[in-house]
């Protein structure tokens, strides 16, 4: 599916989700969802809020936080905690995993290798229905691996 097709699906899903929770379908909530699809792969809430301001859409920080929580709960947005403590978000799309450099924090996405894709097979966990898998592989990116270890100065 393309990014746009995922977006159309996300709008439908969010609609149904809000209805099932008897929550109001405010224009703000859908504007935030639209903006999520314009963001780079991984972003923080502050970046999302700033991007909304940039396109002239004013929502309170509380609304941004609250809507992002709903989008995560609804399953169209994924929440990550990579190296720093601040949560990063990304629009739900094809399965992929994240290679995270523990030295410089660089994040590279690769598509989920087949054995991992099978971890979502329906018959694996009894009555539990798996929906998605978040995977992180920690190590050193090519650039950092090529550099010598940073020297720790002995304390005098
Ligand atoms: Zn690195
Ligand atoms: Zn990602």
Coordinates of N, CA, C and O and ligand atoms in Angstrom, one line a residue:
X1 N 0.8 -1.2 0.0 CA 0.0 0.0 0.0 C 0.9 1.2 0.0 O 1.9 1.3 0.6
X2 N 0.4 2.3 -0.6 CA 1.1 3.5 -0.7 C 0.9 4.3 0.6 O -0.1 4.0 1.3
X3 N 1.7 5.3 0.8 CA 1.5 6.2 2.0 C 0.1 6.8 2.0 O -0.6 6.9 3.0
X4 N -0.4 7.2 0.8 CA -1.7 7.8 0.6 C -2.8 6.8 1.0 O -3.8 7.2 1.6
X5 N -2.6 5.6 0.5 CA -3.6 4.5 0.8 C -3.7 4.2 2.3 O -4.8 4.0 2.9
X6 N -2.5 4.3 3.0 CA -2.5 4.1 4.4 C -3.3 5.2 5.1 O -3.9 5.0 6.1
X7 N -3.1 6.4 4.5 CA -3.8 7.6 5.1 C -5.3 7.5 5.0 O -6.0 7.7 6.0
X8 N -5.8 7.1 3.8 CA -7.2 6.9 3.6 C -7.8 5.8 4.6 O -8.8 6.1 5.2
X9 N -7.0 4.8 4.8 CA -7.4 3.7 5.7 C -7.4 4.3 7.1 O -8.3 3.9 7.9
X10 N -6.4 5.1 7.4 CA -6.3 5.6 8.8 C -7.5 6.6 9.1 O -8.0 6.5 10.2
X11 N -7.9 7.4 8.1 CA -9.1 8.3 8.4 C -10.3 7.4 8.7 O -11.1 7.7 9.6
X12 N -10.5 6.4 7.9 CA -11.7 5.5 8.1 C -11.7 4.9 9.5 O -12.7 4.8 10.2
X13 N -10.5 4.4 9.8 CA -10.3 3.7 11.1 C -10.5 4.7 12.3 O -11.2 4.3 13.3
X14 N -10.0 5.9 12.1 CA -10.1 6.9 13.2 C -11.6 7.3 13.4 O -12.1 7.5 14.5
X15 N -12.3 7.5 12.2 CA -13.7 7.7 12.3 C -14.5 6.7 13.1 O -15.2 7.0 14.0
X16 N -14.3 5.4 12.7 CA -14.9 4.3 13.4 C -14.6 4.3 14.9 O -15.4 4.0 15.8
X17 N -13.3 4.5 15.2 CA -12.8 4.5 16.5 C -13.5 5.6 17.4 O -14.0 5.3 18.5
X18 N -13.6 6.8 16.8 CA -14.2 7.9 17.6 C -15.7 7.6 17.8 O -16.2 7.9 18.9
X19 N -16.3 7.1 16.8 CA -17.7 6.7 17.0 C -17.9 5.7 18.1 O -18.8 5.8 19.0
X20 N -17.1 4.6 18.0 CA -17.2 3.5 19.0 C -16.9 4.0 20.4 O -17.5 3.5 21.4
X21 N -16.1 5.1 20.6 CA -15.8 5.6 21.9 C -16.7 6.8 22.2 O -16.5 7.4 23.3
X22 N -17.7 7.1 21.4 CA -18.6 8.2 21.5 C -17.8 9.5 21.8 O -18.1 10.3 22.6
X23 N -16.7 9.7 21.0 CA -15.9 10.9 21.1 C -16.3 11.8 19.9 O -16.7 11.3 18.8
X24 N -16.2 13.1 20.1 CA -16.6 14.0 19.0 C -15.6 14.0 17.9 O -14.4 13.9 18.1
X25 N -16.1 14.0 16.6 CA -15.2 14.1 15.5 C -14.9 15.5 15.1 O -15.4 16.1 14.2
X26 N -14.0 16.1 15.9 CA -13.7 17.5 15.7 C -12.8 17.7 14.5 O -12.0 16.8 14.2
X27 N -12.9 18.9 13.8 CA -11.9 19.1 12.7 C -10.5 19.1 13.2 O -9.6 18.7 12.5
X28 N -10.2 19.5 14.5 CA -8.8 19.5 15.0 C -8.3 18.1 15.0 O -7.1 17.9 14.6
X29 N -9.0 17.1 15.4 CA -8.5 15.8 15.5 C -8.1 15.3 14.1 O -7.1 14.6 13.9
X30 N -8.9 15.6 13.1 CA -8.6 15.2 11.7 C -7.5 16.0 11.1 O -6.7 15.4 10.3
X31 N -7.4 17.2 11.5 CA -6.2 18.0 11.0 C -4.9 17.5 11.5 O -3.9 17.4 10.8
X32 N -5.0 17.0 12.8 CA -3.7 16.5 13.4 C -3.4 15.2 12.7 O -2.2 14.9 12.3
X33 N -4.4 14.3 12.4 CA -4.1 13.1 11.7 C -3.5 13.4 10.3 O -2.6 12.8 9.9
X34 N -4.1 14.4 9.6 CA -3.6 14.8 8.3 C -2.1 15.2 8.4 O -1.3 14.8 7.6
X35 N -1.8 16.0 9.4 CA -0.4 16.5 9.6 C 0.5 15.3 9.9 O 1.7 15.4 9.4
X36 N 0.1 14.4 10.6 CA 0.9 13.2 11.0 C 1.4 12.6 9.7 O 2.6 12.2 9.6
X37 N 0.6 12.5 8.7 CA 1.0 11.9 7.4 C 2.0 12.8 6.6 O 2.5 12.3 5.6
X38 N 2.1 14.1 7.0 CA 3.1 14.9 6.3 C 4.4 15.0 7.0 O 5.4 15.5 6.4
X39 N 4.5 14.3 8.1 CA 5.8 14.4 8.9 C 6.8 13.5 8.4 O 6.5 12.5 7.7
X40 N 8.1 13.8 8.7 CA 9.1 12.8 8.4 C 8.9 11.5 9.2 O 8.1 11.5 10.1
X41 N 9.7 10.5 8.9 CA 9.4 9.1 9.4 C 9.1 9.1 10.9 O 8.2 8.6 11.4
X42 N 10.0 9.8 11.7 CA 9.8 9.7 13.1 C 9.9 11.2 13.7 O 10.7 12.0 13.3
X43 N 8.9 11.5 14.5 CA 8.8 12.9 15.0 C 8.3 12.9 16.4 O 7.7 12.0 16.9
X44 N 8.7 14.0 17.1 CA 8.2 14.2 18.5 C 6.9 15.1 18.5 O 6.6 15.7 17.5
X45 N 6.3 15.2 19.6 CA 5.0 16.0 19.7 C 5.3 17.4 19.4 O 4.5 18.1 18.8
X46 N 6.4 17.9 19.9 CA 6.8 19.3 19.7 C 6.9 19.7 18.2 O 6.5 20.7 17.8
X47 N 7.5 18.7 17.5 CA 7.7 18.9 16.0 C 6.3 18.9 15.4 O 6.1 19.7 14.4
X48 N 5.5 18.1 15.8 CA 4.1 18.0 15.2 C 3.4 19.3 15.5 O 2.8 19.9 14.6
X49 N 3.5 19.8 16.7 CA 2.8 21.0 17.1 C 3.3 22.2 16.3 O 2.5 23.0 15.8
X50 N 4.6 22.2 16.1 CA 5.3 23.3 15.4 C 4.8 23.3 13.9 O 4.6 24.3 13.3
X51 N 4.7 22.0 13.4 CA 4.4 21.9 12.0 C 2.9 22.4 11.7 O 2.6 23.0 10.7
X52 N 2.1 22.1 12.7 CA 0.7 22.6 12.6 C 0.6 24.1 12.6 O -0.1 24.7 11.9
X53 N 1.4 24.7 13.5 CA 1.5 26.2 13.6 C 1.9 26.7 12.2 O 1.4 27.7 11.8
X54 N 2.9 26.1 11.7 CA 3.5 26.5 10.4 C 2.5 26.5 9.3 O 2.6 27.4 8.4
X55 N 1.6 25.6 9.3 CA 0.5 25.6 8.2 C -0.7 26.5 8.7 O -1.7 26.4 8.0
X56 N -0.5 27.2 9.8 CA -1.5 28.1 10.2 C -2.7 27.4 11.0 O -3.8 28.0 11.1
X57 N -2.4 26.2 11.5 CA -3.4 25.5 12.2 C -3.1 25.6 13.7 O -2.1 25.0 14.2
X58 N -3.9 26.3 14.5 CA -3.6 26.5 15.9 C -4.4 25.5 16.7 O -5.6 25.6 16.8
X59 N -3.7 24.6 17.4 CA -4.4 23.8 18.4 C -3.5 23.9 19.6 O -2.3 24.2 19.6
X60 N -4.2 23.7 20.7 CA -3.4 23.8 22.0 C -2.5 22.5 22.1 O -2.8 21.5 21.5
X61 N -1.5 22.7 22.9 CA -0.6 21.6 23.1 C -1.4 20.4 23.7 O -1.1 19.2 23.4
X62 N -2.3 20.7 24.6 CA -3.1 19.6 25.3 C -3.9 18.9 24.2 O -4.0 17.6 24.3
X63 N -4.5 19.6 23.2 CA -5.2 18.9 22.2 C -4.3 18.0 21.4 O -4.7 16.9 21.0
X64 N -3.1 18.5 21.1 CA -2.1 17.7 20.3 C -1.8 16.4 21.1 O -1.8 15.3 20.5
X65 N -1.5 16.6 22.3 CA -1.2 15.4 23.2 C -2.3 14.4 23.2 O -2.1 13.2 23.0
X66 N -3.5 14.9 23.5 CA -4.7 14.1 23.6 C -5.0 13.4 22.3 O -5.3 12.2 22.3
X67 N -4.9 14.1 21.2 CA -5.2 13.4 19.9 C -4.2 12.4 19.5 O -4.6 11.3 19.0
X68 N -2.9 12.7 19.8 CA -1.9 11.7 19.5 C -2.1 10.4 20.3 O -2.0 9.3 19.8
X69 N -2.5 10.6 21.6 CA -2.8 9.4 22.4 C -4.0 8.6 21.8 O -3.9 7.4 21.7
X70 N -5.0 9.3 21.3 CA -6.1 8.6 20.6 C -5.7 7.9 19.4 O -6.1 6.7 19.1
X71 N -4.8 8.5 18.6 CA -4.3 7.9 17.4 C -3.5 6.7 17.6 O -3.5 5.7 16.9
X72 N -2.7 6.7 18.7 CA -1.9 5.5 19.1 C -2.9 4.4 19.5 O -2.8 3.3 19.1
X73 N -3.9 4.8 20.3 CA -4.8 3.8 20.8 C -5.6 3.1 19.7 O -5.9 1.9 19.6
X74 N -5.9 4.0 18.7 CA -6.7 3.5 17.5 C -5.8 2.7 16.6 O -6.4 2.0 15.8
X75 N -4.5 2.8 16.7 CA -3.6 1.9 16.0 C -3.1 2.5 14.6 O -2.5 1.8 13.8
X76 N -3.3 3.8 14.4 CA -2.8 4.4 13.2 C -1.5 5.1 13.4 O -0.9 5.6 12.4
X77 N -1.1 5.2 14.6 CA 0.1 5.9 15.0 C 0.9 5.0 15.9 O 0.3 4.4 16.8
X78 N 2.2 4.9 15.7 CA 3.0 4.1 16.6 C 3.9 5.0 17.5 O 4.4 6.0 17.1
X79 N 4.0 4.6 18.8 CA 4.9 5.3 19.7 C 6.1 4.6 19.9 O 6.1 3.4 20.2
X80 N 7.3 5.3 19.8 CA 8.6 4.7 20.1 C 9.3 5.4 21.2 O 9.1 6.6 21.3
X81 N 10.1 4.7 21.9 CA 11.1 5.4 22.7 C 12.4 4.8 22.3 O 12.8 3.7 22.5
X82 N 13.2 5.6 21.5 CA 14.4 5.1 20.9 C 15.5 5.3 22.0 O 15.5 4.7 23.0
X83 N 16.5 6.1 21.7 CA 17.6 6.2 22.7 C 17.3 7.2 23.8 O 17.4 6.9 25.0
X84 N 16.9 8.4 23.4 CA 16.6 9.4 24.4 C 15.2 9.1 24.9 O 14.5 8.3 24.4
X85 N 14.9 9.7 26.1 CA 13.6 9.3 26.7 C 12.4 9.8 26.0 O 11.3 9.4 26.2
X86 N 12.6 10.8 25.1 CA 11.4 11.5 24.5 C 10.7 10.6 23.5 O 11.4 10.0 22.6
X87 N 9.4 10.5 23.6 CA 8.7 9.6 22.7 C 8.7 10.1 21.2 O 8.7 11.3 21.0
X88 N 8.9 9.2 20.3 CA 8.9 9.6 18.9 C 7.7 8.8 18.3 O 7.4 7.7 18.7
X89 N 7.1 9.4 17.3 CA 5.9 8.8 16.7 C 6.1 8.6 15.2 O 6.9 9.2 14.6
X90 N 5.3 7.6 14.7 CA 5.3 7.5 13.2 C 4.0 6.9 12.8 O 3.3 6.2 13.5
X91 N 3.6 7.3 11.6 CA 2.4 6.8 11.0 C 2.5 5.3 10.8 O 3.5 4.8 10.3
X92 N 1.5 4.5 11.1 CA 1.5 3.1 10.9 C 1.6 2.8 9.4 O 0.9 3.3 8.6
X93 N 2.5 1.9 9.1 CA 2.6 1.4 7.7 C 3.3 0.1 7.7 O 3.4 -0.6 8.7
X94 N 3.8 -0.3 6.5 CA 4.4 -1.7 6.4 C 5.4 -2.0 7.5 O 6.0 -1.1 8.0
X95 N 5.4 -3.2 7.9 CA 6.3 -3.7 9.0 C 7.7 -3.4 8.6 O 8.2 -3.6 7.5
X96 N 8.4 -2.8 9.6 CA 9.9 -2.6 9.4 C 10.5 -2.6 10.8 O 9.8 -2.5 11.8
X97 N 11.8 -2.7 10.8 CA 12.4 -2.6 12.1 C 13.5 -1.5 12.1 O 13.8 -1.0 11.0
X98 N 13.9 -1.2 13.3 CA 14.8 0.0 13.4 C 16.2 -0.4 13.9 O 16.3 -1.1 14.9
X99 N 17.2 0.0 13.2 CA 18.5 -0.2 13.6 C 19.0 1.1 14.3 O 18.9 2.1 13.7
X100 N 19.3 1.0 15.5 CA 19.6 2.2 16.3 C 21.1 2.2 16.8 O 21.6 1.3 17.4
X101 N 21.8 3.3 16.4 CA 23.2 3.4 16.8 C 23.2 3.9 18.2 O 22.7 5.0 18.5
X102 N 23.9 3.2 19.1 CA 24.0 3.6 20.5 C 25.0 4.7 20.7 O 25.0 5.3 21.8
X103 N 25.8 5.0 19.7 CA 26.7 6.1 19.9 C 26.2 7.4 19.4 O 26.2 8.4 20.1
X104 N 25.7 7.5 18.1 CA 25.2 8.8 17.6 C 23.7 8.9 17.5 O 23.2 10.0 17.2
X105 N 23.0 7.8 17.8 CA 21.5 7.9 17.8 C 20.9 7.8 16.5 O 19.7 7.8 16.3
X106 N 21.7 7.5 15.4 CA 21.1 7.4 14.1 C 20.1 6.2 14.0 O 20.4 5.2 14.6
X107 N 19.0 6.4 13.3 CA 18.0 5.4 13.2 C 17.9 5.0 11.7 O 17.6 5.9 10.9
X108 N 18.0 3.8 11.4 CA 17.9 3.3 10.0 C 16.7 2.3 10.0 O 16.6 1.5 10.9
X109 N 15.8 2.4 9.0 CA 14.7 1.5 8.9 C 15.0 0.4 7.9 O 15.6 0.7 6.8
X110 N 14.7 -0.8 8.2 CA 14.8 -1.9 7.2 C 13.5 -2.7 7.3 O 12.9 -2.7 8.3
X111 N 13.2 -3.3 6.1 CA 11.9 -4.0 6.2 C 12.1 -5.3 7.0 O 13.2 -5.8 7.1
X112 N 11.0 -5.7 7.7 CA 11.0 -6.8 8.6 C 11.5 -8.1 7.9 O 10.8 -8.5 6.9
X113 N 12.5 -8.7 8.3 CA 12.9 -10.0 7.7 C 11.9 -11.1 7.9 O 11.1 -11.0 8.9
X114 N 11.7 -12.0 6.9 CA 10.6 -13.0 6.9 C 10.4 -13.7 8.3 O 9.2 -13.8 8.7
X115 N 11.4 -14.2 9.0 CA 11.1 -14.9 10.2 C 10.4 -14.0 11.2 O 9.5 -14.5 12.0
X116 N 10.7 -12.7 11.2 CA 10.0 -11.8 12.1 C 8.6 -11.5 11.6 O 7.6 -11.3 12.4
X117 N 8.4 -11.4 10.3 CA 7.0 -11.1 9.8 C 6.1 -12.2 10.2 O 4.9 -12.0 10.5
X118 N 6.6 -13.5 10.3 CA 5.8 -14.6 10.8 C 5.4 -14.5 12.2 O 4.5 -15.2 12.7
X119 N 6.1 -13.6 13.0 CA 5.7 -13.5 14.4 C 4.3 -12.9 14.6 O 3.8 -12.9 15.7
X120 N 3.7 -12.4 13.5 CA 2.4 -11.9 13.6 C 1.4 -12.9 13.1 O 0.2 -12.6 13.0
X121 N 1.8 -14.1 12.8 CA 0.8 -15.2 12.3 C -0.2 -15.4 13.4 O 0.0 -15.4 14.6
X122 N -1.5 -15.5 12.9 CA -2.6 -15.6 13.8 C -2.7 -16.7 14.8 O -3.3 -16.6 15.8
X123 N -2.0 -17.8 14.4 CA -2.2 -19.0 15.3 C -1.1 -19.2 16.3 O -1.0 -20.2 17.0
X124 N -0.3 -18.2 16.5 CA 0.9 -18.3 17.4 C 0.6 -18.2 18.9 O 1.3 -18.7 19.7
X125 N -0.4 -17.4 19.2 CA -0.5 -17.0 20.6 C -1.9 -17.3 21.2 O -2.5 -16.5 21.9
X126 N -2.4 -18.4 20.8 CA -3.7 -18.8 21.3 C -4.8 -17.9 20.9 O -4.9 -17.5 19.7
X127 N -5.6 -17.4 21.8 CA -6.7 -16.5 21.5 C -6.3 -15.1 21.2 O -7.0 -14.3 20.8
X128 N -5.0 -14.8 21.6 CA -4.5 -13.4 21.3 C -4.4 -13.1 19.9 O -3.9 -13.9 19.1
X129 N -4.9 -11.9 19.4 CA -4.8 -11.6 18.0 C -3.7 -10.5 17.8 O -3.9 -9.4 18.1
X130 N -2.5 -10.9 17.3 CA -1.5 -9.9 17.1 C -1.8 -8.9 16.0 O -2.4 -9.2 15.0
X131 N -1.4 -7.7 16.3 CA -1.7 -6.6 15.3 C -0.4 -6.0 14.7 O -0.3 -5.9 13.5
X132 N 0.5 -5.7 15.5 CA 1.8 -5.2 14.9 C 2.9 -5.5 15.9 O 2.7 -5.9 17.0
X133 N 4.1 -5.3 15.4 CA 5.3 -5.7 16.1 C 6.3 -4.5 16.0 O 6.5 -4.0 14.9
X134 N 6.8 -4.1 17.1 CA 7.9 -3.1 17.0 C 9.2 -3.7 17.3 O 9.3 -4.4 18.3
X135 N 10.2 -3.5 16.5 CA 11.5 -4.2 16.7 C 12.6 -3.2 16.6 O 12.6 -2.3 15.8
X136 N 13.5 -3.3 17.5 CA 14.7 -2.5 17.6 C 16.0 -3.3 17.6 O 16.0 -4.3 18.4
X137 N 16.9 -3.0 16.8 CA 18.2 -3.7 16.9 C 19.2 -2.6 17.3 O 19.4 -1.6 16.5
X138 N 19.9 -2.8 18.4 CA 20.9 -1.8 18.8 C 22.3 -2.2 18.4 O 22.6 -3.4 18.4
X139 N 23.1 -1.2 18.1 CA 24.5 -1.5 17.7 C 25.2 -0.2 17.3 O 24.8 0.9 17.7
X140 N 26.1 -0.3 16.3 CA 26.8 0.9 15.8 C 26.5 1.0 14.4 O 26.6 0.1 13.6
X141 N 26.2 2.3 13.9 CA 26.0 2.5 12.5 C 27.4 2.4 11.8 O 28.4 2.4 12.4
X142 N 27.3 2.3 10.5 CA 28.6 2.1 9.7 C 29.6 3.2 10.0 O 30.8 2.9 10.2
X143 N 29.1 4.4 10.1 CA 30.0 5.5 10.3 C 30.7 5.4 11.7 O 31.9 5.6 11.8
X144 N 29.9 5.1 12.7 CA 30.5 5.0 14.0 C 31.4 3.8 14.2 O 32.4 3.8 14.8
X145 N 31.0 2.7 13.5 CA 31.8 1.5 13.6 C 33.2 1.7 13.0 O 34.1 1.0 13.4
X146 N 33.2 2.6 12.0 CA 34.5 2.8 11.3 C 35.4 3.7 12.1 O 36.6 3.7 11.9
X147 N 34.9 4.4 13.1 CA 35.7 5.3 13.9 C 36.2 4.6 15.1 O 35.6 3.7 15.6
X148 N 37.4 5.0 15.5 CA 38.0 4.4 16.7 C 37.1 4.7 18.0 O 36.4 5.7 18.0
X149 N 37.1 3.9 19.0 CA 36.4 4.1 20.2 C 36.7 5.5 20.8 O 37.9 5.8 20.8
X150 N 35.8 6.2 21.2 CA 36.2 7.5 21.8 C 37.0 7.2 23.1 O 36.7 6.3 23.9
X151 N 38.1 7.9 23.2 CA 39.0 7.7 24.4 C 38.5 8.3 25.6 O 38.1 9.5 25.6
X152 N 38.4 7.6 26.7 CA 38.0 8.1 27.9 C 39.3 8.6 28.7 O 40.2 7.8 28.9
X153 N 39.3 9.9 29.0 CA 40.5 10.4 29.6 C 40.6 9.9 31.1 O 39.6 10.0 31.8
X154 N 41.8 9.4 31.4 CA 41.9 9.0 32.8 C 41.8 10.2 33.8 O 42.2 11.3 33.5
X155 N 41.1 10.0 34.9 CA 40.9 11.1 35.9 C 42.2 11.3 36.6 O 42.9 10.3 37.0
X156 N 42.5 12.6 36.9 CA 43.8 12.8 37.6 C 43.5 12.9 39.1 O 42.4 13.3 39.5
Ligands
LIG1 ZN1 26.4 6.1 14.7
LIG2 ZN1 10.0 3.6 11.8

